[in-house]
Amino acid sequence: MSRDHTAPGEAGALPRRPTVADHIVSRLFSWGVHRYFGYPGDGINGLTSALQRTNQRAQFIQVRHEETAGFAASAHVKYGGGPLGCALVTSGPGAIHLLNGLYDAKLDHQPVIALVGHTAVTAEGGGYYQEVDLLALYKDVAAAFLAQLDHPAQVRHLIDRACRTALARRTVTALILPLDLQDEPAVPNPPHAHGYYQTSNVPSSTPTVPPEADVRRAAEVLASGQRVAMLVGQGALGATDEVREIADRLGAGVSTALLGFTAVDHREPWVTGAIGLLGTRPSWQLMTGCDRLLIVGSNMPYSEFYPPPGQARAVQIDLDGTQLGLRYPTEVNLTGDARPTLQALLRELGPGPGPTAWRAEIAAATSAWRRVQRDLAEQPADPVNPQLLFHTLNERLPDDVLLAVDCGTATAWYARHIQVRPGMRASLSGTLLSMGGAMPYALSAKFAHPDRPLVALIGDGAMQMNGVNELITVAKYWRSWADPRFVVLVLNNRDLAFVSWEQRSSEGTPMFPDSQQLPDIAYHQWAQVLGLQGELVDSPEQVPDVWDRALAADRPVVINALVDPAELMLPPHFTAEQARKTAAAVLRGDTDWAGIIRRGLPSTLASYRPRRRER
């Protein structure tokens, strides 16, 4: 062994000369990257060795599958773990597995850098094991910046450009790292010569406030309305006080996209809750009754849930000017960060209108909706009403809880029963809508905040996709968390229920057992095998005590809740056509027909019937 490569700590050893991999880790650390989610493989051996050697505070989190690494890197930013998420995976299969999680980050506009191992440069083009054209594979998900490292002198500018682009454009970037180059000697300071770059690792500033004239025009549009509605999304996170002040000043009601759920206090009477297919009836009424609309940091794509075109004059605020005016014909488009832009808008608005009939109408509709949801949660089911689990949890949520939500019926019950409030953090795969996101999100959130309790809300389909495997990751790490509370609720209805309801209401066809029914798994027993706490819920009387035990436990808990697959999941605006098709599905022999009738389809539909709006 040459003296340059003698291991640190050997008798008489000289310090090891830094490698390209060491330089990558060091440069990323300067950009705030200190946590790597991934799975090892020989394509990244140089990098994992560098992480082992580093004296910086870098942490490698070993997950069960590379897809989890992508989701977790996205969630790392969403839950405030750092400004930039990072996934580290090996070549070939590892790179392919990572893609779904990266698309979650891309579609939800989260800055993530992917480090992907690759075949040695000397073997490229020879059909080597695991050799995949990664530049072609990643050209869409990392369209903002994608490059392969071909020389040690490139490290500095490739890392700087990948990080800067991810942060400035809030997107995914990727670097392809051939195995042999990772162990080459580092070139931390490229020569001051033609064909080399001396780059900066200082993040770029971002636009914050639009021009004063535009803000004044937006204020004039909004102040002239009598029935103002607001829609807030993830761009409003961190602007809770400003959203409340604007809403009070305009006498507005506020609906939320799911990614912006924690931007407001859902206990307020003027907060109508979620919008869209899984939203609330008051949010639908808010949009159909307003004459002005202020959209803050949201790009919710269901256009039918906005006001009809021509009904409301609209203003939109977004940090990304390319996202303005895409969902509704807005009159004023303000490119800027939500918090300072709202502050500027407040300065332009006059005093608020005080109590108004519009706000009273919003509060009455919201209060009535909440009573209906409570009544629905308390209805008997076979064996347990899933809504009861969420309604009961809502009353017990710790003030600093972290919530991770999967896609499916769990999303609907979360949106309708959980009243998040300031201090809580919650998220989900908001645009990709991928199943299997909640467990990776939960892990990432817990690593970001190991001193806070966490609750993951998951359907049995997602739990079988990756949740049962990632419980092994929980078992591996939970003893390192200051607060061991990590509660996983599994809605075990043996049915891919969300899609089953889509088949009924959209296609008019019965639930298709071959595609929809799932194996019945004893998730609580699997938890016990892993040394975690497992709880079985098969009667409604057990629900309050189970939540109390889980939220006071000294270790992670899995709640296997046997819930009714026939629980009705209806959109806030259930059309006559959807009702006709659902009824047709039942008449055509839906295997859950008895449960659907027992759960009271006619009475539930009646509770969704539009009410005449008083003027």
XYZ file of C-alpha atoms in Angstrom:
615
model
C 0.000 0.000 0.000
C 1.375 3.425 -0.901
C 1.921 5.985 1.822
C -0.742 8.263 0.304
C -3.431 5.639 0.949
C -2.420 4.440 4.414
C -5.464 4.185 6.656
C -5.775 6.843 9.393
C -4.721 5.539 12.791
C -2.065 3.106 11.502
C 1.270 3.332 13.295
C 3.455 5.849 11.527
C 0.735 6.567 8.961
C 0.542 9.786 7.039
C -2.923 11.338 6.573
C -4.858 9.769 3.714
C -5.008 11.920 0.622
C -8.643 12.967 0.100
C -10.478 11.165 -2.660
C -13.106 12.404 -5.077
C -15.719 10.825 -2.804
C -14.304 12.692 0.208
C -14.505 15.925 -1.780
C -18.135 15.221 -2.740
C -19.143 14.649 0.896
C -17.278 17.754 2.061
C -18.698 20.001 -0.643
C -22.247 18.758 -0.056
C -21.846 19.429 3.651
C -21.072 23.062 2.837
C -24.494 23.211 1.117
C -26.261 21.834 4.190
C -26.415 18.163 3.196
C -25.781 16.098 6.317
C -28.188 13.192 5.904
C -28.097 10.622 3.094
C -30.990 8.219 2.566
C -30.033 5.162 0.591
C -29.028 1.556 0.234
C -25.437 0.389 -0.340
C -23.988 -1.317 -3.388
C -20.630 -1.645 -5.079
C -21.443 1.243 -7.399
C -21.164 3.678 -4.458
C -18.514 1.966 -2.330
C -16.245 4.966 -2.670
C -18.924 7.280 -1.308
C -19.997 5.068 1.589
C -16.313 4.718 2.519
C -16.001 8.509 2.468
C -19.030 8.834 4.743
C -17.395 6.389 7.122
C -14.183 8.451 7.142
C -15.674 11.927 7.388
C -15.251 13.934 10.541
C -18.258 16.061 9.589
C -21.726 15.464 10.979
C -22.929 13.300 8.078
C -25.376 10.439 8.571
C -26.256 7.573 6.236
C -29.772 6.189 6.814
C -30.088 2.663 5.480
C -33.640 2.035 4.258
C -35.042 -1.237 2.870
C -35.530 -0.073 -0.725
C -34.211 2.744 -2.874
C -37.721 4.048 -3.550
C -37.925 4.819 0.164
C -34.694 6.805 -0.122
C -36.272 9.074 -2.735
C -39.432 9.633 -0.722
C -37.417 10.239 2.448
C -35.157 12.779 0.726
C -38.258 14.691 -0.396
C -39.796 14.498 3.084
C -36.531 15.644 4.668
C -37.186 19.097 3.213
C -40.940 19.038 3.824
C -40.511 18.350 7.544
C -37.763 20.906 8.027
C -34.831 18.500 8.278
C -32.693 20.731 6.058
C -32.770 22.904 2.956
C -31.787 20.095 0.590
C -32.665 16.407 0.529
C -30.186 13.789 -0.642
C -30.536 10.206 -1.857
C -27.508 7.966 -2.424
C -27.979 4.756 -4.410
C -25.966 2.312 -6.436
C -25.958 1.682 -10.166
C -28.473 -0.203 -12.326
C -31.316 -1.567 -10.187
C -30.684 0.913 -7.380
C -30.906 3.833 -9.772
C -34.114 2.463 -11.313
C -35.756 1.848 -7.932
C -35.074 5.426 -6.822
C -37.113 7.082 -9.552
C -40.592 7.010 -7.987
C -39.451 8.792 -4.856
C -37.614 11.388 -6.929
C -40.730 12.085 -8.968
C -42.545 12.764 -5.703
C -39.955 15.447 -4.942
C -40.106 16.876 -8.454
C -43.893 17.142 -8.598
C -44.115 18.615 -5.084
C -41.289 21.094 -5.820
C -38.842 19.874 -3.176
C -35.084 20.480 -3.670
C -33.391 17.080 -3.766
C -30.038 15.951 -5.130
C -29.658 12.340 -6.228
C -26.204 10.748 -6.148
C -26.238 7.681 -8.372
C -23.399 5.203 -8.720
C -22.436 3.950 -12.154
C -20.272 1.484 -14.037
C -16.545 2.291 -14.035
C -15.579 4.604 -16.875
C -13.197 1.985 -18.252
C -16.082 -0.491 -18.614
C -18.753 1.867 -19.994
C -20.140 0.814 -23.336
C -19.063 -2.787 -22.871
C -22.346 -4.216 -21.642
C -21.035 -4.514 -18.073
C -23.108 -5.834 -15.175
C -25.804 -3.310 -14.115
C -24.820 -0.931 -16.905
C -27.816 1.265 -17.697
C -27.931 4.498 -19.669
C -28.504 6.640 -16.579
C -28.305 9.944 -18.421
C -31.231 8.842 -20.579
C -33.080 7.328 -17.614
C -32.837 10.475 -15.475
C -33.263 13.125 -18.164
C -36.891 13.827 -17.198
C -36.865 13.601 -13.416
C -33.635 15.630 -13.235
C -34.269 17.795 -16.274
C -33.187 20.949 -14.427
C -29.627 19.636 -14.019
C -28.152 16.222 -14.773
C -24.483 15.442 -15.326
C -21.966 12.613 -15.141
C -18.670 13.082 -13.364
C -15.842 12.346 -15.797
C -12.865 13.993 -14.097
C -11.958 14.832 -10.449
C -11.641 18.544 -11.291
C -15.385 18.639 -12.063
C -16.519 17.814 -8.506
C -16.595 21.364 -7.225
C -18.624 22.913 -10.021
C -20.949 19.921 -10.492
C -21.868 19.802 -6.799
C -22.277 23.580 -6.657
C -24.447 23.703 -9.754
C -26.573 20.709 -8.741
C -27.246 22.139 -5.282
C -27.819 25.690 -6.492
C -30.239 24.551 -9.183
C -32.174 22.254 -6.842
C -32.588 25.074 -4.313
C -33.314 27.885 -6.777
C -35.813 25.920 -8.851
C -37.086 23.721 -5.995
C -36.629 20.558 -7.987
C -34.582 17.392 -8.421
C -31.037 17.342 -9.751
C -28.818 14.288 -10.221
C -25.162 13.412 -10.524
C -23.988 10.156 -12.090
C -20.817 8.977 -10.338
C -18.737 6.234 -11.987
C -17.265 3.832 -9.467
C -13.598 4.171 -10.423
C -13.607 7.976 -10.246
C -14.880 7.950 -6.655
C -11.496 6.703 -5.401
C -9.360 9.001 -7.538
C -7.385 11.737 -5.727
C -9.520 14.830 -5.138
C -8.935 18.154 -6.862
C -10.617 20.525 -4.370
C -9.125 23.634 -6.021
C -9.066 23.334 -9.796
C -6.312 25.246 -11.590
C -6.855 28.862 -12.552
C -6.636 27.933 -16.216
C -8.638 27.660 -19.397
C -11.285 24.904 -19.243
C -11.626 24.851 -15.436
C -14.152 26.521 -13.122
C -13.842 28.245 -9.746
C -17.404 28.123 -8.404
C -19.189 29.404 -5.308
C -21.030 27.364 -2.704
C -23.075 30.322 -1.473
C -26.809 29.811 -2.173
C -28.547 32.264 -4.499
C -31.020 34.801 -3.204
C -34.624 34.418 -4.318
C -37.233 36.996 -5.369
C -39.355 37.903 -2.374
C -41.787 40.764 -3.032
C -43.424 41.794 -6.329
C -43.486 45.434 -7.475
C -45.490 47.818 -5.311
C -47.832 48.775 -8.161
C -48.819 45.150 -8.693
C -49.449 44.642 -4.972
C -51.622 47.773 -4.935
C -53.640 46.498 -7.898
C -54.154 43.153 -6.136
C -55.378 44.978 -3.016
C -57.887 46.955 -5.094
C -59.294 43.790 -6.657
C -59.655 41.978 -3.343
C -60.943 44.910 -1.297
C -63.788 45.513 -3.744
C -65.295 42.079 -3.071
C -68.071 41.175 -0.662
C -67.524 37.406 -0.485
C -63.800 36.637 -0.509
C -62.411 33.104 -0.632
C -58.807 32.051 -0.093
C -57.055 28.880 -1.199
C -53.701 28.224 0.465
C -51.128 25.590 -0.424
C -47.635 24.594 0.596
C -46.278 27.954 -0.546
C -48.076 29.487 2.442
C -46.249 27.301 4.967
C -44.375 29.616 7.299
C -46.891 32.415 6.714
C -49.596 31.300 9.158
C -49.886 34.686 10.882
C -50.066 36.565 7.598
C -52.716 34.220 6.183
C -54.832 34.771 9.298
C -54.403 38.557 9.153
C -55.293 38.717 5.452
C -58.337 36.511 6.020
C -59.501 38.749 8.878
C -58.834 41.913 6.887
C -60.856 40.620 3.912
C -63.505 38.791 5.934
C -62.538 35.708 3.953
C -63.027 32.012 4.346
C -59.945 29.836 3.839
C -59.716 26.425 2.188
C -56.510 24.425 1.944
C -54.782 22.138 -0.495
C -53.488 19.051 1.322
C -49.849 20.145 1.017
C -50.806 23.433 2.692
C -52.859 21.809 5.436
C -50.640 23.073 8.267
C -50.590 26.670 7.013
C -53.733 27.463 9.032
C -55.348 26.541 12.338
C -58.197 24.207 11.417
C -60.049 24.952 14.650
C -60.952 28.407 13.325
C -64.603 28.749 12.229
C -63.591 30.435 8.947
C -61.239 27.619 7.934
C -63.307 25.317 5.752
C -60.614 22.628 5.432
C -59.429 20.658 2.462
C -60.485 21.336 -1.125
C -60.882 18.904 -4.003
C -62.023 15.339 -4.374
C -61.195 14.552 -0.742
C -62.195 17.971 0.511
C -65.091 19.287 2.555
C -68.540 20.473 1.663
C -67.881 23.964 3.127
C -64.844 24.361 0.861
C -67.052 23.545 -2.117
C -69.638 26.082 -0.921
C -66.910 28.670 -0.342
C -65.749 28.409 -3.945
C -69.192 28.315 -5.512
C -70.337 31.332 -3.499
C -67.376 33.727 -3.619
C -66.943 36.845 -5.745
C -63.192 37.232 -5.089
C -60.468 34.589 -4.843
C -56.956 34.843 -3.423
C -54.720 31.842 -4.164
C -51.563 31.646 -2.031
C -48.864 29.114 -2.884
C -51.204 26.517 -4.367
C -51.499 24.913 -7.775
C -54.266 22.429 -6.927
C -55.132 20.901 -10.322
C -58.824 19.951 -9.957
C -60.271 22.890 -11.895
C -63.872 21.888 -11.195
C -63.367 22.779 -7.540
C -62.504 26.407 -8.308
C -65.247 29.010 -8.852
C -66.874 28.853 -12.277
C -64.957 31.088 -14.726
C -66.254 34.639 -14.654
C -67.785 34.340 -11.191
C -64.856 35.658 -9.166
C -62.073 38.138 -9.788
C -58.860 36.459 -8.671
C -55.350 37.177 -7.422
C -52.588 34.599 -7.136
C -49.273 34.602 -5.232
C -46.509 32.119 -6.012
C -42.735 32.069 -5.752
C -42.565 30.498 -9.217
C -43.983 32.817 -11.840
C -44.501 29.929 -14.265
C -47.159 28.489 -11.948
C -49.369 31.586 -11.977
C -52.704 31.622 -13.785
C -52.606 27.911 -14.666
C -55.806 26.818 -12.865
C -58.025 29.905 -12.936
C -58.148 33.083 -15.065
C -56.469 35.277 -12.447
C -56.522 39.048 -12.876
C -53.365 39.876 -10.894
C -50.402 37.479 -10.673
C -47.831 38.236 -7.970
C -44.461 36.493 -8.172
C -43.013 36.438 -4.690
C -42.571 34.592 -1.427
C -45.893 34.257 0.397
C -44.932 35.797 3.739
C -43.387 39.111 2.626
C -45.882 39.410 -0.237
C -48.822 39.027 2.139
C -47.198 41.566 4.463
C -46.956 43.996 1.555
C -50.573 43.289 0.635
C -51.659 43.988 4.216
C -50.029 47.406 4.038
C -52.068 48.228 0.929
C -55.417 47.013 2.265
C -57.593 49.264 4.354
C -59.198 48.245 7.630
C -61.168 45.020 7.691
C -64.941 44.897 7.233
C -65.633 43.488 10.704
C -68.212 40.719 11.125
C -70.046 40.017 7.867
C -72.932 37.858 6.739
C -70.471 36.044 4.432
C -68.221 35.026 7.311
C -71.212 34.012 9.397
C -72.409 31.858 6.507
C -68.972 30.229 6.232
C -68.836 29.564 9.969
C -72.334 28.060 9.978
C -71.535 25.753 7.053
C -68.255 24.672 8.630
C -69.855 23.997 12.006
C -72.641 21.973 10.393
C -70.122 19.947 8.373
C -68.086 19.131 11.457
C -71.215 17.920 13.256
C -72.061 15.681 10.303
C -68.538 14.248 10.264
C -68.728 13.511 13.979
C -72.071 11.767 13.491
C -70.689 9.741 10.567
C -67.687 8.704 12.654
C -69.947 7.467 15.431
C -72.141 5.327 13.182
C -71.806 1.566 13.749
C -69.793 -0.426 11.226
C -68.516 -3.951 10.646
C -66.396 -4.234 12.647
C -64.915 -0.720 13.114
C -65.743 2.573 11.430
C -62.442 3.956 10.049
C -63.668 7.508 10.564
C -63.962 6.821 14.295
C -60.227 6.146 14.493
C -59.413 9.548 12.979
C -62.052 11.447 14.927
C -60.825 9.925 18.199
C -57.184 10.582 17.318
C -57.940 14.238 16.589
C -58.996 14.762 20.197
C -55.696 13.295 21.451
C -53.055 14.696 19.110
C -50.011 16.120 20.923
C -49.349 19.779 20.149
C -46.006 18.996 18.484
C -47.046 15.869 16.599
C -45.617 14.902 13.215
C -48.176 13.382 10.829
C -47.365 11.285 7.751
C -50.308 10.346 5.543
C -50.537 7.802 2.743
C -52.685 8.057 -0.372
C -56.065 6.345 -0.307
C -59.040 6.386 2.029
C -56.650 7.327 4.857
C -56.152 10.646 3.045
C -59.890 11.310 2.970
C -60.417 10.630 6.667
C -57.341 12.705 7.541
C -58.618 15.625 5.463
C -62.062 15.506 7.064
C -61.335 14.688 10.704
C -57.864 15.913 11.661
C -57.799 19.557 12.723
C -54.131 20.463 12.531
C -52.997 23.497 14.457
C -49.844 25.619 14.744
C -46.870 23.607 15.977
C -47.807 20.438 14.121
C -46.166 19.221 10.921
C -47.940 17.032 8.369
C -47.367 15.981 4.786
C -47.980 13.393 2.083
C -47.251 12.683 -1.573
C -49.323 15.637 -2.693
C -49.060 15.659 -6.484
C -47.693 12.274 -7.512
C -50.274 10.772 -5.125
C -48.155 7.675 -4.772
C -49.118 4.909 -2.428
C -46.282 3.880 -0.157
C -45.197 7.395 0.780
C -46.261 7.514 4.429
C -43.671 5.179 5.948
C -40.703 6.846 4.183
C -42.136 10.245 5.154
C -42.554 9.087 8.740
C -38.970 7.866 8.950
C -37.607 11.079 7.472
C -39.737 13.235 9.762
C -38.558 11.290 12.791
C -34.895 11.675 11.845
C -35.496 15.412 11.373
C -37.220 15.693 14.766
C -36.263 12.701 16.956
C -37.652 14.470 20.031
C -41.229 14.695 18.736
C -44.056 12.113 18.562
C -45.097 10.817 15.162
C -48.274 9.240 13.788
C -48.396 7.585 10.354
C -51.824 6.998 8.782
C -51.696 4.167 6.251
C -54.053 1.893 4.346
C -53.382 -1.820 4.136
C -52.511 -1.561 0.422
C -49.665 0.863 1.106
C -48.623 -1.100 4.170
C -48.208 -4.202 2.029
C -46.346 -2.231 -0.663
C -43.481 -1.102 1.530
C -44.696 -0.468 5.072
C -44.064 -3.957 6.412
C -40.481 -3.765 5.143
C -39.801 -0.267 6.431
C -40.939 -1.346 9.887
C -37.589 -3.142 9.895
C -35.956 0.274 9.453
C -37.986 1.546 12.405
C -36.818 -1.418 14.461
C -33.219 -0.697 13.451
C -33.181 2.950 14.521
C -35.891 3.686 17.099
C -33.666 3.363 20.149
C -31.620 6.335 18.907
C -34.656 8.664 19.008
C -35.100 10.917 22.048
C -38.870 10.367 21.874
C -39.620 6.748 20.895
C -43.269 7.393 20.017
C -43.776 6.303 16.408
C -47.375 5.185 15.904
C -48.476 3.469 12.698
C -52.217 3.145 12.123
C -53.043 0.519 9.489
C -56.592 0.613 8.099
C -57.041 -3.086 7.470
C -60.179 -3.455 5.338
C -58.726 -6.114 2.992
C -59.649 -3.881 0.071
C -58.012 -1.240 -2.094
C -61.016 0.779 -1.061
C -60.252 4.122 -2.695
C -60.024 2.533 -6.143
C -63.058 0.357 -5.377
C -65.110 3.503 -4.791
C -63.701 5.049 -7.968
C -64.835 1.957 -9.886
C -68.336 2.355 -8.471
C -68.780 6.125 -8.832
C -66.860 6.686 -12.086
C -67.433 3.457 -14.003
C -70.697 2.223 -12.514
C -69.130 -1.216 -12.072
C -69.069 -3.367 -8.942
C -65.878 -3.739 -6.962
C -63.661 -6.223 -8.858
C -62.436 -8.731 -6.249
C -59.544 -10.031 -8.373
C -57.948 -6.579 -8.507
C -59.191 -5.086 -5.245
C -59.187 -7.614 -2.420
C -56.026 -7.850 -0.301
C -54.664 -10.581 1.958
C -55.533 -10.178 5.630
C -52.206 -9.696 7.425
C -51.672 -9.574 11.202
C -49.662 -6.344 11.122
C -49.656 -6.075 14.925
C -48.025 -9.478 15.215
C -45.327 -8.517 12.707
C -44.596 -5.498 14.878
C -44.213 -7.747 17.897
C -41.803 -10.000 16.004
C -39.655 -6.903 15.418
C -39.684 -5.986 19.114
C -42.239 -3.221 18.664
C -45.652 -2.896 20.300
C -48.613 -4.299 18.387
C -52.289 -3.521 18.967
C -55.353 -5.147 17.390
C -58.578 -3.158 17.120
C -61.659 -5.130 16.151
C -64.399 -3.269 18.053
C -65.212 0.447 18.391
C -65.046 0.299 22.186
C -61.301 -0.339 21.973
C -60.470 2.770 19.971
C -59.986 5.413 22.723
C -57.832 3.189 24.936
C -55.686 1.999 22.042
C -54.853 5.567 21.068
C -54.070 6.423 24.687
C -51.706 3.466 25.020
C -50.026 4.126 21.679
C -49.399 7.808 22.402
C -47.892 6.955 25.798
C -45.823 3.945 24.695
C -42.101 3.546 25.304
C -41.507 2.170 21.798
C -43.038 2.313 18.296
C -46.558 0.928 17.996
C -48.456 -0.615 15.090
C -52.260 -0.472 15.344
C -53.899 -3.104 13.166
C -57.433 -1.713 12.857
C -60.000 -4.015 11.245
C -62.223 -1.493 9.501
C -65.319 -1.672 7.342
C -64.534 -1.795 3.585
C -68.044 -0.531 2.863
C -67.497 2.811 4.606
C -68.798 5.430 2.188
C -66.194 7.783 0.756
C -67.907 10.509 -1.224
C -66.556 13.750 -2.729
C -67.928 17.016 -1.312
C -69.930 17.559 -4.492
C -71.414 14.155 -5.251
C -73.145 14.576 -8.605
C -76.352 12.882 -9.688
C -74.340 10.970 -12.293
C -71.943 9.655 -9.660
C -74.874 8.646 -7.445
C -76.526 6.867 -10.380
C -73.361 4.928 -11.185
C -72.768 3.984 -7.544
C -76.324 2.699 -7.262
C -75.865 0.798 -10.523
C -72.732 -0.860 -9.148
C -74.685 -2.073 -6.126
C -77.537 -3.352 -8.276
C -75.065 -5.214 -10.499
C -73.964 -7.356 -7.610
C -71.177 -5.507 -5.798
C -69.688 -7.910 -3.253
C -70.003 -5.168 -0.596
C -73.619 -4.376 -1.486
C -74.987 -5.360 1.909
C -72.438 -3.225 3.712
C -73.077 -0.239 1.450
C -76.809 -0.433 2.140
C -76.156 -1.020 5.849
C -73.841 1.999 5.994
C -76.778 4.067 4.766
C -76.045 5.264 1.242
C -79.362 7.156 0.952
C -78.972 8.980 4.279
C -75.314 9.775 3.622
C -76.160 11.201 0.211
C -78.812 13.339 1.877
C -76.170 14.864 4.167
C -74.245 15.963 1.065
C -77.255 17.589 -0.582
C -76.517 21.219 -1.492
C -78.168 23.784 0.719
C -79.602 26.990 -0.661
C -77.255 29.836 0.136
C -78.900 32.740 1.937
C -78.072 36.195 0.665
